[in-house]
Structure formats: structure tokens, C-alpha cells
Amino acid sequence: MASVILSEAEKVYILHGIQDDLRTDGRGCEDYRGIEVETDVVSNTTGSARVKIGHTDVLVGVKAEMGTPKLDHPKKGYLEFFVDCSANATPEFEGRGGEELGTEIAHMLYKIFDNKSSIDLESLCILPGEHCWVLYVDVLLLECGGNLFDTISIAVKAALFNTRIPKVRVLEDDEGTKDIELSDDPYDCVRLNVEHVPCIVTLSRIGHRHVVDATLQEEACSLASLLISVTSKSTLTCMKKIGKGSLDPESIFEMIETGKRVAKFLHLSLQSVLNQEESLGKNRQKIGFLR
């Protein structure tokens, strides 16, 4: 993960500010930086979104393709995640430097969506045991400025909200042979219900307090962070500790409660922005990317 080198004086300055609930950019401990969200930014995808939080910039594209259901879930479709850490994001990702981080992020996304409440995977099934929709979710990290996991989870949820899957009809002839007919009408499509898709909230422990949406400088002062994925109903679906430091049980419970409180506001704000952007229809101004 991208990092910066700070002097001891800079670390003390950041630490003392956080103790007084005043961060170097003027935020409180539970405040996010400004979040920019834009959907439908890549033309050759089923759904896409670009999210920027501070200097962290993430692009997500979703591609729906027909595949065969997994043997242990014959009546469900599934999602596949791929995370590409671009060398443009930070020099540390040059060569194979970003592979380990990309694998870690993808593994976290699999854990988040590995429950039936996140996405209705049965709605992606076309013919049980034979055909289903497979959603390939490609994440491209364009710039790294701290708080990667939160930014990526928001971008994935926005891209899934923007995803439109063509309607499919299963036709059967007199001999019982089944044939699949794919609608070629771009408006004849199925939308995904993303109401229960969780967002990740990263809480970084700095001194005796914890902060959300840490910058690179704040991450350099933190020895341990807690990643929690929370739904819009404040349900905790996944949790992971990162960093070399330790967290005592009391701190973990405090961080979880803070995460739930922050996540509720995050979900409401994101859904409001997505609904507002969609209501503009073709009249909305598209900044776009690769269009």
C-alpha cells in the first residue's frame, strides 16, 4: 500500500490534533473528505462508476456475461472480482508491486459479497445448473491518497447500481429443447437491488482515538486499523484488522459502534446522490472517462 515518510515532529503534530478532535485538514475524527461519484463513465460496460475521495481515485467497471452456475450453487449466478493497482497511482505499484494489495482487496470484496443478503444471486440464474449471469467486476486504482478500501467499496456499490442486465427469455420447442433469447432492446433490462450491499468503513487507531477516512499522512501514524463492512441497516457483515499493532477489545467495540454510525450516513448520502444523478437522465452533464 502507498505510504509516506514523516518526521517525528509531524507525527506528534498529527497525533495532538486528533486527540483534540481536530485533524490537519480541519475535519473531525468521524468526518469524511468530499466524495465525488459519477456513474456510467465507461461506454463498453454493463455498469460503471468512478469515485474520488481526496486524492484517492478509483474506476470500477461491471461486465455481465453468460456462464455456467457453480456446482454447489446451481440456482445462483455469481460475481468475480479483479483489482488492478495501476503504477500511475504510486511508484510502489511498478512491476508486480501492486499484485499483493490487489489480491488482498479482491479477497476482501469476495468476503463482503459471500452472503445471500448483499446481492440476490438467484435473480442472476437463467436455467438452473446450465446458464446464469456472471458479473465480472473490474477495479482500477488510478490514484492512491489513503483510505483505499472505503473508496473501492463505494465505487463497487455505485457501479452495481448502474448495472443493467439484458432480459432473457427461455424458449422451449416441441422436442423439449430449450433455447435462450437475449433481448436486443437496451431499455429492456433488469436492475440489481443494491439496497443491502455493504460499504467498508476503515477506522484507523491513532494514539488513544480512532479516525475514519485517514489520509496517507494519518495512515503513517497508525499502527492498526479496523475494516468493517456495514449495510444500510447497520448490520455488520465482515470485519478485518490490518497493521502491525494490536487493538484491545474495548477499542474494537468502540470502533465498531463508530463505524456503524458513520456507515449509516454514508449509505444515505450515496443513495441520495445516485438517485439524483439518475433522475437527471440524459440531461445530466457527463464528465466521463474513456468515452
Coordinates of C-alpha atoms in Angstrom, one line a residue:
M1 CA 0.0 0.0 0.0
A2 CA 1.2 3.5 -0.7
S3 CA 2.9 5.2 2.2
V4 CA 4.7 8.4 3.1
I5 CA 7.6 9.1 5.4
L6 CA 7.0 11.6 8.2
S7 CA 9.4 13.1 10.8
E8 CA 8.7 12.6 14.5
A9 CA 7.6 16.3 14.8
E10 CA 5.0 15.8 12.0
K11 CA 3.7 12.6 13.7
V12 CA 3.4 14.4 17.0
Y13 CA 1.5 17.3 15.4
I14 CA -1.0 15.0 13.8
L15 CA -1.4 13.0 17.0
H16 CA -2.0 16.0 19.2
G17 CA -4.6 17.4 16.7
I18 CA -6.5 14.1 16.7
Q19 CA -6.6 14.0 20.5
D20 CA -8.4 17.3 20.3
D21 CA -10.8 16.1 17.5
L22 CA -9.1 18.5 15.0
R23 CA -7.3 17.0 12.1
T24 CA -4.7 18.8 9.9
D25 CA -7.3 19.4 7.1
G26 CA -9.9 20.8 9.6
R27 CA -12.1 17.6 9.8
G28 CA -13.3 15.9 13.0
C29 CA -12.4 12.3 13.8
E30 CA -15.6 11.0 12.2
D31 CA -15.7 13.2 9.1
Y32 CA -15.1 12.0 5.5
R33 CA -13.4 14.2 2.9
G34 CA -15.5 15.3 0.0
I35 CA -16.7 12.3 -2.1
E36 CA -17.1 12.6 -5.9
V37 CA -19.3 10.0 -7.5
E38 CA -20.1 9.6 -11.2
T39 CA -21.8 6.6 -12.8
D40 CA -22.0 5.3 -16.4
V41 CA -18.5 6.6 -17.3
V42 CA -17.2 3.7 -19.4
S43 CA -19.3 3.0 -22.5
N44 CA -18.4 -0.7 -23.2
T45 CA -19.5 -2.0 -19.8
T46 CA -22.8 -3.2 -18.3
G47 CA -22.3 -0.7 -15.5
S48 CA -19.5 1.6 -14.3
A49 CA -18.6 4.2 -11.7
R50 CA -15.8 6.5 -10.8
V51 CA -15.3 7.6 -7.2
K52 CA -12.8 10.1 -5.8
I53 CA -12.1 10.7 -2.1
G54 CA -9.4 13.3 -1.6
H55 CA -6.5 12.1 -3.7
T56 CA -7.8 8.5 -4.0
D57 CA -9.3 7.8 -7.4
V58 CA -11.0 4.5 -8.3
L59 CA -12.7 3.3 -11.5
V60 CA -15.0 0.3 -11.5
G61 CA -16.5 -1.5 -14.5
V62 CA -19.0 -4.3 -14.4
K63 CA -19.4 -6.7 -17.3
A64 CA -22.3 -9.2 -17.4
E65 CA -21.6 -12.4 -19.3
M66 CA -23.4 -15.8 -19.5
G67 CA -21.7 -18.6 -17.8
T68 CA -22.4 -21.9 -16.0
P69 CA -23.5 -21.9 -12.3
K70 CA -21.1 -23.3 -9.8
L71 CA -21.8 -26.9 -8.8
D72 CA -22.5 -26.1 -5.2
H73 CA -25.0 -23.3 -6.2
P74 CA -26.8 -24.5 -9.3
K75 CA -29.6 -21.9 -8.9
K76 CA -27.4 -18.9 -8.5
G77 CA -25.2 -16.6 -10.6
Y78 CA -22.0 -15.2 -9.1
L79 CA -19.6 -12.3 -9.1
E80 CA -15.9 -12.3 -10.0
F81 CA -13.6 -9.5 -8.8
F82 CA -10.3 -8.3 -10.3
V83 CA -8.3 -5.4 -8.8
D84 CA -5.6 -3.7 -10.8
C85 CA -3.3 -1.3 -8.9
S86 CA -2.0 1.0 -11.7
A87 CA 1.6 2.0 -11.5
N88 CA 0.4 5.6 -12.1
A89 CA -1.3 5.5 -8.7
T90 CA 2.1 5.3 -6.9
P91 CA 5.6 4.3 -7.9
E92 CA 5.4 1.4 -5.3
F93 CA 3.0 -0.4 -7.7
E94 CA 5.5 -0.6 -10.5
G95 CA 6.3 -4.0 -11.9
R96 CA 4.5 -6.5 -9.6
G97 CA 4.4 -4.2 -6.6
G98 CA 0.6 -3.8 -6.6
E99 CA -0.2 -7.5 -7.0
E100 CA -0.3 -8.4 -3.3
L101 CA -2.5 -5.4 -2.5
G102 CA -4.8 -6.2 -5.4
T103 CA -5.2 -9.7 -4.2
E104 CA -5.9 -8.5 -0.7
I105 CA -8.6 -6.1 -1.8
A106 CA -10.2 -8.7 -4.1
H107 CA -10.3 -11.2 -1.2
M108 CA -12.0 -8.6 1.0
L109 CA -14.6 -8.0 -1.7
Y110 CA -15.3 -11.7 -2.0
K111 CA -15.9 -11.9 1.8
I112 CA -18.3 -9.0 1.7
F113 CA -20.4 -10.5 -1.1
D114 CA -20.2 -14.0 0.3
N115 CA -23.6 -13.8 1.9
K116 CA -27.1 -14.0 0.5
S117 CA -28.2 -10.7 1.8
S118 CA -25.8 -8.5 -0.2
I119 CA -27.0 -9.3 -3.7
D120 CA -29.8 -11.6 -4.8
L121 CA -27.7 -14.1 -6.7
E122 CA -30.7 -16.3 -7.5
S123 CA -32.0 -13.5 -9.8
L124 CA -28.9 -14.0 -11.9
C125 CA -29.8 -17.6 -12.7
I126 CA -31.3 -18.3 -16.1
L127 CA -31.5 -22.1 -16.3
P128 CA -30.7 -23.9 -13.0
G129 CA -27.5 -25.9 -13.4
E130 CA -27.0 -24.8 -17.0
H131 CA -26.9 -21.0 -17.5
C132 CA -26.5 -18.0 -15.3
W133 CA -25.2 -14.4 -15.4
V134 CA -21.7 -13.9 -14.2
L135 CA -20.8 -10.3 -13.2
Y136 CA -17.1 -9.5 -13.7
V137 CA -16.3 -6.6 -11.5
D138 CA -13.0 -4.9 -12.6
V139 CA -11.5 -2.4 -10.2
L140 CA -8.8 0.0 -11.4
L141 CA -6.9 2.1 -8.8
L142 CA -5.9 5.3 -10.6
E143 CA -4.5 7.3 -7.7
C144 CA -3.7 6.5 -4.1
G145 CA -4.2 9.1 -1.4
G146 CA -5.3 7.0 1.6
N147 CA -8.5 5.1 2.5
L148 CA -8.4 2.7 -0.4
F149 CA -10.9 0.1 0.9
D150 CA -13.7 2.6 1.6
T151 CA -13.3 4.3 -1.8
I152 CA -13.4 0.9 -3.7
S153 CA -16.4 -0.4 -1.8
I154 CA -18.4 2.8 -2.6
A155 CA -17.3 2.6 -6.3
V156 CA -18.4 -1.1 -6.5
K157 CA -21.8 -0.3 -5.0
A158 CA -22.3 2.7 -7.4
A159 CA -21.2 0.5 -10.4
L160 CA -23.7 -2.3 -9.4
F161 CA -26.4 0.3 -9.0
N162 CA -25.7 1.5 -12.6
T163 CA -25.6 -2.1 -14.0
R164 CA -28.3 -3.1 -16.4
I165 CA -28.6 -6.7 -17.4
P166 CA -30.4 -7.6 -20.6
K167 CA -33.6 -9.5 -20.2
V168 CA -33.6 -13.2 -21.2
R169 CA -36.4 -15.4 -22.4
V170 CA -36.1 -19.2 -22.3
L171 CA -37.9 -20.8 -25.2
E172 CA -38.8 -24.5 -25.5
D173 CA -39.6 -26.3 -28.7
D174 CA -41.8 -29.4 -29.2
E175 CA -38.9 -31.7 -28.6
G176 CA -38.2 -30.1 -25.2
T177 CA -35.0 -28.4 -26.3
K178 CA -34.5 -25.1 -24.5
D179 CA -33.2 -22.1 -26.3
I180 CA -32.2 -18.7 -24.8
E181 CA -33.3 -15.5 -26.5
L182 CA -31.5 -12.3 -25.4
S183 CA -33.3 -9.0 -25.7
D184 CA -31.5 -6.5 -28.0
D185 CA -33.5 -3.6 -26.6
P186 CA -31.2 -1.5 -24.4
Y187 CA -34.1 -0.4 -22.3
D188 CA -35.4 -3.9 -21.8
C189 CA -33.2 -4.8 -18.9
V190 CA -33.1 -5.9 -15.3
R191 CA -31.7 -3.8 -12.5
L192 CA -29.9 -5.1 -9.4
N193 CA -31.2 -4.3 -5.9
V194 CA -28.2 -2.8 -4.1
E195 CA -30.0 -1.7 -1.0
H196 CA -28.3 -4.3 1.1
V197 CA -24.8 -4.0 -0.5
P198 CA -22.5 -3.0 2.3
C199 CA -19.9 -0.3 2.3
I200 CA -16.5 -0.6 4.0
V201 CA -15.6 1.8 6.8
T202 CA -11.9 1.9 7.8
L203 CA -11.2 3.1 11.3
S204 CA -7.5 3.9 12.0
R205 CA -6.3 3.9 15.6
I206 CA -4.0 6.9 16.2
G207 CA -2.9 7.5 19.8
H208 CA -5.9 6.9 22.1
R209 CA -8.5 7.8 19.4
H210 CA -9.7 6.4 16.0
V211 CA -10.5 8.3 12.8
V212 CA -12.3 7.5 9.6
D213 CA -11.1 8.3 6.1
A214 CA -7.5 8.6 7.0
T215 CA -5.1 10.4 4.7
L216 CA -1.7 8.9 3.8
Q217 CA -0.1 11.0 6.5
E218 CA -2.6 9.8 9.1
E219 CA -2.1 6.2 8.0
A220 CA 1.6 6.6 8.6
C221 CA 0.8 7.5 12.2
S222 CA -1.5 4.5 12.7
L223 CA -0.2 1.1 13.8
A224 CA -3.5 -0.7 13.5
S225 CA -6.8 -0.2 11.6
L226 CA -10.1 -2.0 11.7
L227 CA -12.0 -2.6 8.4
I228 CA -15.8 -3.2 8.9
S229 CA -18.4 -3.7 6.2
V230 CA -21.8 -2.4 7.2
T231 CA -25.1 -2.4 5.4
S232 CA -27.6 0.5 5.2
K233 CA -29.5 -1.2 8.1
S234 CA -26.3 -1.0 10.3
T235 CA -25.7 -4.8 10.0
L236 CA -22.1 -5.8 10.4
T237 CA -21.2 -8.4 7.7
C238 CA -17.4 -8.6 7.8
M239 CA -14.5 -7.3 9.9
K240 CA -10.7 -7.4 9.5
K241 CA -7.8 -5.9 11.3
I242 CA -4.8 -4.6 9.3
G243 CA -1.5 -3.2 10.5
K244 CA 1.2 -4.5 12.9
G245 CA -0.2 -3.0 16.1
S246 CA -2.8 -4.6 18.4
L247 CA -6.3 -3.5 19.4
D248 CA -7.9 -4.2 22.8
P249 CA -11.5 -5.5 23.0
E250 CA -12.8 -2.2 24.3
S251 CA -11.3 -0.2 21.5
I252 CA -12.7 -2.7 18.9
F253 CA -16.3 -2.3 20.3
E254 CA -15.9 1.5 20.2
M255 CA -14.7 1.4 16.6
I256 CA -17.5 -0.9 15.6
E257 CA -20.1 1.5 17.0
T258 CA -18.4 4.5 15.3
G259 CA -18.3 2.5 12.1
K260 CA -22.0 1.7 12.2
R261 CA -22.9 5.3 12.9
V262 CA -20.7 6.7 10.1
A263 CA -21.8 3.9 7.6
K264 CA -25.5 4.8 8.1
F265 CA -24.9 8.4 7.0
L266 CA -22.6 7.2 4.2
H267 CA -25.2 4.9 2.7
L268 CA -27.9 7.6 2.9
S269 CA -25.7 10.2 1.2
L270 CA -24.5 7.8 -1.6
Q271 CA -28.1 6.6 -2.4
S272 CA -29.3 10.2 -2.5
V273 CA -26.5 11.1 -5.0
L274 CA -27.1 8.1 -7.1
N275 CA -30.9 8.7 -7.3
Q276 CA -30.4 12.4 -8.0
E277 CA -27.9 11.6 -10.8
E278 CA -30.3 9.0 -12.4
S279 CA -33.3 11.4 -12.2
L280 CA -31.5 13.8 -14.5
G281 CA -31.4 11.2 -17.2
K282 CA -29.8 12.2 -20.5
N283 CA -29.8 15.8 -19.3
R284 CA -27.0 15.3 -16.8
Q285 CA -23.6 16.6 -17.6
K286 CA -21.2 13.7 -18.0
I287 CA -17.6 14.4 -17.2
G288 CA -16.9 10.8 -18.4
F289 CA -13.8 8.6 -18.7
L290 CA -12.8 6.7 -21.8
R291 CA -15.9 7.8 -23.6

